[in-house]
Coordinates of C-alpha atoms and ligand atoms in Angstrom, one line a residue:
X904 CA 0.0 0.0 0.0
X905 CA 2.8 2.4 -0.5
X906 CA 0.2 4.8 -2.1
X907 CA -1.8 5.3 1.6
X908 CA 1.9 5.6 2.9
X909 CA 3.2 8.1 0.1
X910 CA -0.1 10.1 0.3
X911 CA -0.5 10.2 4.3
X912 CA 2.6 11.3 5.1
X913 CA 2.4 14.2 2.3
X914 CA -0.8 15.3 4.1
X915 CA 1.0 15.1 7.5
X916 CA 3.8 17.4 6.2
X917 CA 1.2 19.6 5.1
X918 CA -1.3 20.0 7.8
X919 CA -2.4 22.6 9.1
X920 CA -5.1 21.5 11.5
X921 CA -3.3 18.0 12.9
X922 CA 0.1 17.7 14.3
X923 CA 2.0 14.4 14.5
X924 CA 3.8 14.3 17.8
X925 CA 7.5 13.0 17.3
X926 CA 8.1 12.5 21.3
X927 CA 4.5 11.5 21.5
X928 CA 5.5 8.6 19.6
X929 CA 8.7 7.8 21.7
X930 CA 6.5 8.0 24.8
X931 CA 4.3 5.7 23.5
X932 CA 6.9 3.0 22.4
X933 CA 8.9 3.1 25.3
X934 CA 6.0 1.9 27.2
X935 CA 5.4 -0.5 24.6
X936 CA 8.5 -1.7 23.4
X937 CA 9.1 -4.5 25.6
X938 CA 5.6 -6.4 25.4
X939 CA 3.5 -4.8 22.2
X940 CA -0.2 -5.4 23.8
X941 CA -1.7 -8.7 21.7
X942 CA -4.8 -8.3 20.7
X943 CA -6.6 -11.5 19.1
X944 CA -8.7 -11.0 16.0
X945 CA -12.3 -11.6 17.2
X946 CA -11.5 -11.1 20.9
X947 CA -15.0 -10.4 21.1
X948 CA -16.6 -14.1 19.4
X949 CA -18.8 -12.2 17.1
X950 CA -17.8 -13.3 13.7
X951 CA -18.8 -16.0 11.7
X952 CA -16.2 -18.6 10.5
X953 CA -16.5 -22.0 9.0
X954 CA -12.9 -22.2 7.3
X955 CA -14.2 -21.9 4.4
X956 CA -15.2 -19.8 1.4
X957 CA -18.8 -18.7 2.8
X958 CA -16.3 -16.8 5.5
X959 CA -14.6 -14.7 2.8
X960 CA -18.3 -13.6 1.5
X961 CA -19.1 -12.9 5.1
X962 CA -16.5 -10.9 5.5
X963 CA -16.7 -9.0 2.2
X964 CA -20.3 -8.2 3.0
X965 CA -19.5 -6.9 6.3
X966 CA -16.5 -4.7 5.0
X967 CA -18.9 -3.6 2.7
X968 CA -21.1 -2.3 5.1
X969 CA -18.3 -1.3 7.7
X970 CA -18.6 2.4 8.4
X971 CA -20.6 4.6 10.0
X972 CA -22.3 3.5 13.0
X973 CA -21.9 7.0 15.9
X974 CA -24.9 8.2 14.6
X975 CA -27.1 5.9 16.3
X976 CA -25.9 6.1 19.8
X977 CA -26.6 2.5 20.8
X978 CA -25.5 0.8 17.1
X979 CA -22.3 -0.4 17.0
X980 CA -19.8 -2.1 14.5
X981 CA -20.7 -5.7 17.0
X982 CA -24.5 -5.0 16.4
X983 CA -23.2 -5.7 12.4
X984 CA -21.0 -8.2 12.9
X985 CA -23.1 -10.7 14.8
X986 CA -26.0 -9.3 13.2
X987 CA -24.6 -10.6 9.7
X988 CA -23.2 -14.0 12.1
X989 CA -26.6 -15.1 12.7
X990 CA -28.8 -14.3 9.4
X991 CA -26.2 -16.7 8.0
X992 CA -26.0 -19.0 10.5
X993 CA -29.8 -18.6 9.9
X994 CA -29.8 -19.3 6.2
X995 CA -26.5 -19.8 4.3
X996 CA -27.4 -17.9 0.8
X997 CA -28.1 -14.7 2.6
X998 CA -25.1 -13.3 1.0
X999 CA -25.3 -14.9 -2.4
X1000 CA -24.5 -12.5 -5.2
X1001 CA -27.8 -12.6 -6.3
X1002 CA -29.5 -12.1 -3.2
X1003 CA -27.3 -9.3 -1.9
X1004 CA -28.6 -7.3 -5.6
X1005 CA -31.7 -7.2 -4.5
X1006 CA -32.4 -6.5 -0.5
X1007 CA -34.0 -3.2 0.6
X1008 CA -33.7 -1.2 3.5
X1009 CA -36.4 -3.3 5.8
X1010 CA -35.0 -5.9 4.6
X1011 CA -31.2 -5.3 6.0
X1012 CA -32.9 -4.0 9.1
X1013 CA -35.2 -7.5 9.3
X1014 CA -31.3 -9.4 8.9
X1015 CA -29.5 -7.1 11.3
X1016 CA -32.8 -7.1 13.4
X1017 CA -32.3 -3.7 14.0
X1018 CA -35.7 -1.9 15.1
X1019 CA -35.2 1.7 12.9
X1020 CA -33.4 2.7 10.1
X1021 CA -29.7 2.3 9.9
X1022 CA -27.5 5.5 9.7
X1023 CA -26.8 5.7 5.8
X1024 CA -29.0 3.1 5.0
X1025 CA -30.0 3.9 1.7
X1026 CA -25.8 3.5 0.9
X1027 CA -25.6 0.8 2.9
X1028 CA -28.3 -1.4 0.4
X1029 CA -26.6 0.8 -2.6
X1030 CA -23.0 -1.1 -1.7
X1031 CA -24.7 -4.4 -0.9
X1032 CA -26.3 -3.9 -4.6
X1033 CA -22.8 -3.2 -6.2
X1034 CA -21.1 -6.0 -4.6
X1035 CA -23.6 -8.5 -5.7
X1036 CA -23.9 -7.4 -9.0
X1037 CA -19.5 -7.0 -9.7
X1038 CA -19.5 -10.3 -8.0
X1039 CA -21.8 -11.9 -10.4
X1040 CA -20.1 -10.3 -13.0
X1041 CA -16.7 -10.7 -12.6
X1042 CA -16.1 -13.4 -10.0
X1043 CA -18.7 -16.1 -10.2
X1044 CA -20.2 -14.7 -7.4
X1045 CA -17.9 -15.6 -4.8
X1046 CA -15.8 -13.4 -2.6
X1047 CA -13.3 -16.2 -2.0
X1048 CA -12.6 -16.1 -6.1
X1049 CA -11.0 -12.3 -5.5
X1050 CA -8.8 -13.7 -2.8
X1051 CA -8.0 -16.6 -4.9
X1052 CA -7.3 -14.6 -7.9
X1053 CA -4.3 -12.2 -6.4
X1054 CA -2.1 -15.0 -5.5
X1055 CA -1.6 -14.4 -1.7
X1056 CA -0.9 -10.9 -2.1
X1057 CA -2.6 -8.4 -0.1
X1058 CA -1.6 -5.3 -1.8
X1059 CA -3.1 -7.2 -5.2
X1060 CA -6.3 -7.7 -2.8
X1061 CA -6.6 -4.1 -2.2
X1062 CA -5.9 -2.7 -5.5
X1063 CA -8.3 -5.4 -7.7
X1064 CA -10.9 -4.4 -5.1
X1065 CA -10.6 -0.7 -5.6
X1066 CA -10.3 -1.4 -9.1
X1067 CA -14.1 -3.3 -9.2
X1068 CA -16.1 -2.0 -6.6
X1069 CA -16.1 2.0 -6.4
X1070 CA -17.7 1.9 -3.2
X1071 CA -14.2 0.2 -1.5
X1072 CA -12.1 3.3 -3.4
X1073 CA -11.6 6.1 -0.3
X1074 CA -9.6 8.3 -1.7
X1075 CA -9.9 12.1 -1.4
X1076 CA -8.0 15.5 -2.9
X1077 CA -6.7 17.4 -0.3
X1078 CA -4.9 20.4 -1.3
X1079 CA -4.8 19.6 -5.0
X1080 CA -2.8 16.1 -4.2
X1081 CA -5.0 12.8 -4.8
X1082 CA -4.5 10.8 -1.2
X1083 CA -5.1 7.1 -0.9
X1084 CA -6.9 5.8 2.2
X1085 CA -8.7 2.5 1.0
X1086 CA -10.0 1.9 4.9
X1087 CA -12.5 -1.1 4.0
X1088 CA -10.3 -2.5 1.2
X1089 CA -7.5 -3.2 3.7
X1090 CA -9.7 -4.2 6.5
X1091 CA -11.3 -6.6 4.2
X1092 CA -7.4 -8.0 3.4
X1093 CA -6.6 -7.6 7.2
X1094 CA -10.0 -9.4 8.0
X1095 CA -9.2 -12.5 5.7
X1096 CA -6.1 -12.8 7.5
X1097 CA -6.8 -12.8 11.0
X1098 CA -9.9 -15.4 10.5
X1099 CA -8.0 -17.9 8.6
X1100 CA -4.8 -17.1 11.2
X1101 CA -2.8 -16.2 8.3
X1102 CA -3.4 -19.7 6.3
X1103 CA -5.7 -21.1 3.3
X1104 CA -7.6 -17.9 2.2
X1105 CA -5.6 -15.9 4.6
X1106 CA -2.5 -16.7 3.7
X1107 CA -0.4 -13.3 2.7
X1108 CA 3.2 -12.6 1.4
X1109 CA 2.9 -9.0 2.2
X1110 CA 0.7 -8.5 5.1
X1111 CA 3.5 -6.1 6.2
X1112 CA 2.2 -3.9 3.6
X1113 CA -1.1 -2.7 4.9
X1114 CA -1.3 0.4 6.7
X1115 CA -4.1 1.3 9.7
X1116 CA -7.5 1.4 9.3
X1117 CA -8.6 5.0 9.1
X1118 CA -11.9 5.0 10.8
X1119 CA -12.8 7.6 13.6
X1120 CA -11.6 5.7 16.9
X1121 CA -7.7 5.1 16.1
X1122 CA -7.2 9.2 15.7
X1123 CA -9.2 9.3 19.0
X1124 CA -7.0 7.3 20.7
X1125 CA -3.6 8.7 19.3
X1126 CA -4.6 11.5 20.4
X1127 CA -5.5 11.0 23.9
X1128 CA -2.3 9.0 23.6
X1129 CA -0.5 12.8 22.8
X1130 CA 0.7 11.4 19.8
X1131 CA -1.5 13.4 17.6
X1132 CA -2.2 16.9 18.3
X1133 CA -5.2 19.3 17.5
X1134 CA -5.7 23.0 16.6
X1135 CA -7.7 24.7 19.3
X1136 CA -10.5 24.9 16.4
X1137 CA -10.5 21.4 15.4
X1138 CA -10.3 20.5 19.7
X1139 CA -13.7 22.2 20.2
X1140 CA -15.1 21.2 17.0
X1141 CA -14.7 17.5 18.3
X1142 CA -15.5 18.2 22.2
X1143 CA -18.6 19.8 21.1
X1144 CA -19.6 16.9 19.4
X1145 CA -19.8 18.8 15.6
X1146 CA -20.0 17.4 12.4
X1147 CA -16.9 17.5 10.5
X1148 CA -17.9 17.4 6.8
X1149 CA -16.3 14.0 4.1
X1150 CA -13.5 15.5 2.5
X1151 CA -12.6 18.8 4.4
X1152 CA -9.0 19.1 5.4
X1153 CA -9.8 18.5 9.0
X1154 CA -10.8 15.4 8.0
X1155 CA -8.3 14.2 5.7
X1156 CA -5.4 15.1 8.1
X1157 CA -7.0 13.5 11.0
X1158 CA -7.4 9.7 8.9
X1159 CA -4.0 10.6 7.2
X1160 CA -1.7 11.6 10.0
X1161 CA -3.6 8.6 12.2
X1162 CA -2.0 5.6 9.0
X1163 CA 1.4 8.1 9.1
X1164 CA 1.7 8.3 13.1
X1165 CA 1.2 4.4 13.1
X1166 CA 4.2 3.9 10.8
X1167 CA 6.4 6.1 12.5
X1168 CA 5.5 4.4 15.6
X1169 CA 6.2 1.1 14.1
X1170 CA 9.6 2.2 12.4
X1171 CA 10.5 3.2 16.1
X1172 CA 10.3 -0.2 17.5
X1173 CA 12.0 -2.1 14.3
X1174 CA 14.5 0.6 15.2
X1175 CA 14.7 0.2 19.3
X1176 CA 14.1 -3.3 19.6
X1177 CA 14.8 -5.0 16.3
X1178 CA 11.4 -6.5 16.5
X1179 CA 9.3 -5.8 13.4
X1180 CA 5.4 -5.4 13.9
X1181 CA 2.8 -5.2 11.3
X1182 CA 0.7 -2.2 11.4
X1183 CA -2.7 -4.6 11.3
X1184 CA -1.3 -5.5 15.2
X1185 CA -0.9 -1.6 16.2
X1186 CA -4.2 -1.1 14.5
X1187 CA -5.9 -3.8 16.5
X1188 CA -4.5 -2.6 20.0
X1189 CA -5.5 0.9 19.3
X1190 CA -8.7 0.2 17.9
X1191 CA -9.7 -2.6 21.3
X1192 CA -8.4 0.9 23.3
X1193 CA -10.7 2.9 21.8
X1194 CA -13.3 1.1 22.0
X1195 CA -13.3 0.3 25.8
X1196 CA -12.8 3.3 26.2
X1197 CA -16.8 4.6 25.1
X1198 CA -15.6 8.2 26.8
X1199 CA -13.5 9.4 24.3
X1200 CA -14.7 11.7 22.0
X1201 CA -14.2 10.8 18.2
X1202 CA -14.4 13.0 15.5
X1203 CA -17.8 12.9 13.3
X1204 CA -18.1 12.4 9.5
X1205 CA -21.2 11.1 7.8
X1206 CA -19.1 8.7 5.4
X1207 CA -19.4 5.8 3.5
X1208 CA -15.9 4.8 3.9
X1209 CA -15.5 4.5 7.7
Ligands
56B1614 N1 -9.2 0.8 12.7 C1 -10.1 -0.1 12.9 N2 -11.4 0.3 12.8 C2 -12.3 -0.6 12.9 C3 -12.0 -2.0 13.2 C4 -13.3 -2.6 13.3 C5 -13.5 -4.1 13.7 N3 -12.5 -5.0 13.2 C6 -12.6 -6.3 13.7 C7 -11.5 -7.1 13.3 C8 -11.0 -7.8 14.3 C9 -11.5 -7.5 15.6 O1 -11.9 -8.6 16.3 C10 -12.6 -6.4 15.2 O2 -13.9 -6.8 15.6 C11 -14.3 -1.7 13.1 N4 -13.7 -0.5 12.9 C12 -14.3 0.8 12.7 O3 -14.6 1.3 14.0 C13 -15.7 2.2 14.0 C14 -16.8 1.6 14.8 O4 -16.7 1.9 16.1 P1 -18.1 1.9 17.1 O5 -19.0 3.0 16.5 O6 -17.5 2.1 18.4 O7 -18.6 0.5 16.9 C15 -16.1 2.2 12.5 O8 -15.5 3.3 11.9 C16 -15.7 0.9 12.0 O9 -15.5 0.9 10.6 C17 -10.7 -2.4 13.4 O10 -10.3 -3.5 13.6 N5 -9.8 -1.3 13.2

């Protein structure tokens, strides 16, 4: 993914609302360094899995539907999780290609037996339309076909992905430059991996490559962390609990400087203590941090992409 990294840190060298902490960072991996917290994919038992290829479509559909959930105060991204667990447990051609090109909003809310409309729900059936109908199209309706098909390369994963379905391609312009986030393209790579533990379907060459996730809890929690800093502006605009709008420079340079800050951090400890660590592992810390930690105030962007 060297275009997220290329792209991020441009942004982080030309912010003007974010700050990327350099002793931030060494604070942080000098209390780090000598145990890196280990966070298990799925501590929390809420995702399907049968070893098999009906996991990769799970796991698509869910990354397909993977953003936005602060808007409803009690949703969350478990309630989509386990929601999309049990309609398949339930019936096992929920997500069939033709099936997913053909569900409306009830109808997601009846699988996810969610009693009201879904933040963004009228994107949410949009995406679930698009992956059913590129999956028909190119990939014999089956998730596990992509995966198959970029020979256990991750950064193929991402890019064929971004390449078929438009709504996996977050990118933005900020300041005239074209920046690469790709958020649930690499989640979807990072996903495979850590439910096949890195084997069969989730077996990846260049896992190493993906970058952070760049939702809205990771900047939360480098920044209570000190290793992001905010303008007095942006501070308030986030305390107070105001919408930052897709695509403004606030919110670029918070998502950009959070996958930049993350590979400084991890250059740090190859550097310190030899050890290399993938930035899927920081991610996963941060991310269980954040969300234990339901006081922290996260910044708020009505966005299909996170
Ligand atoms: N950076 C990053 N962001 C992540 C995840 C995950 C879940 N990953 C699963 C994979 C293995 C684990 O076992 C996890 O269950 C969701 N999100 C994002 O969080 C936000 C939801 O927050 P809240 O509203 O509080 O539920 C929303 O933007 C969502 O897209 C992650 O891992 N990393």
């Amino acid at each position: 993914m060297e275009e997220v990294r290329a792209t991020s840190a441009w942004v982080a060298s030309h912010s003007s609302h974010v700050t990327v902490d350099s002793q931030g960072i060494e604070k942080v991996v000098e209390s780090v360094e000598n145990s890196i917290p280990k966070v298990e994919w799925n501590y929390e038992g809420i995702h399907y899995f049968d070893n098999g290829p009906l996991t990769v479509q799970y796991l698509f559909v869910l990354d397909a539907l993977n953003f936005c959930f602060w808007p409803d105060k009690d949703l969350n991204y478990d309630d989509l999780a386990s929601g999309l667990k049990e309609a398949l447990q339930n019936d096992k051609t929920v997500f069939d290609a033709d099936r997913l090109q053909k569900y409306t909003g009830p109808e997601l809310r009846e699988l996810l037996k969610w009693p009201r409309p879904l933040p963004l729900e009228d994107e949410r059936v949009r995406l679930m339309h698009e992956v059913g109908f590129e999956l028909e199209r190119s990939f014999g309706g089956k998730a596990s076909n992509i995966v198959e098909s970029c020979g256990k390369s991750a950064v193929k994963l991402v890019s064929i992905i971004a390449r078929h379905f438009p709504g996996f391609r977050d990118h933005t312009v900020y300041k005239g430059h074209q920046v690469f986030l790709y958020k649930r393209a690499q989640i979807f790579a990072a996903d495979v991996w850590g439910a096949f533990k890195g084997e069969g379907y989730g077996e990846f060459s260049d896992v190493g490559s993906i970058t952070i996730f760049a939702d809205y809890i990771v900047p939360a929690v480098l920044q209570q962390l000190g290793v992001l800093k905010y303008s007095s502006n942006l501070d308030s605009i986030i305390k107070g609990n105001k919408e930052i709008g897709s695509g403004t420079e606030e919110e670029v340079e918070l998502r950009a400087c959070s996958i930049f800050a993350v590979e400084k951090m991890r250059d740090l400890i190859q550097k310190r203590t030899g050890k290399q660590v993938l930035s899927v592992e920081l991610d996963l810390w941060l991310w269980a941090y954040g969300v234990s930690n339901p006081s922290l105030q996260h910044h708020r962007t009505l966005s299909i992409y996170y």
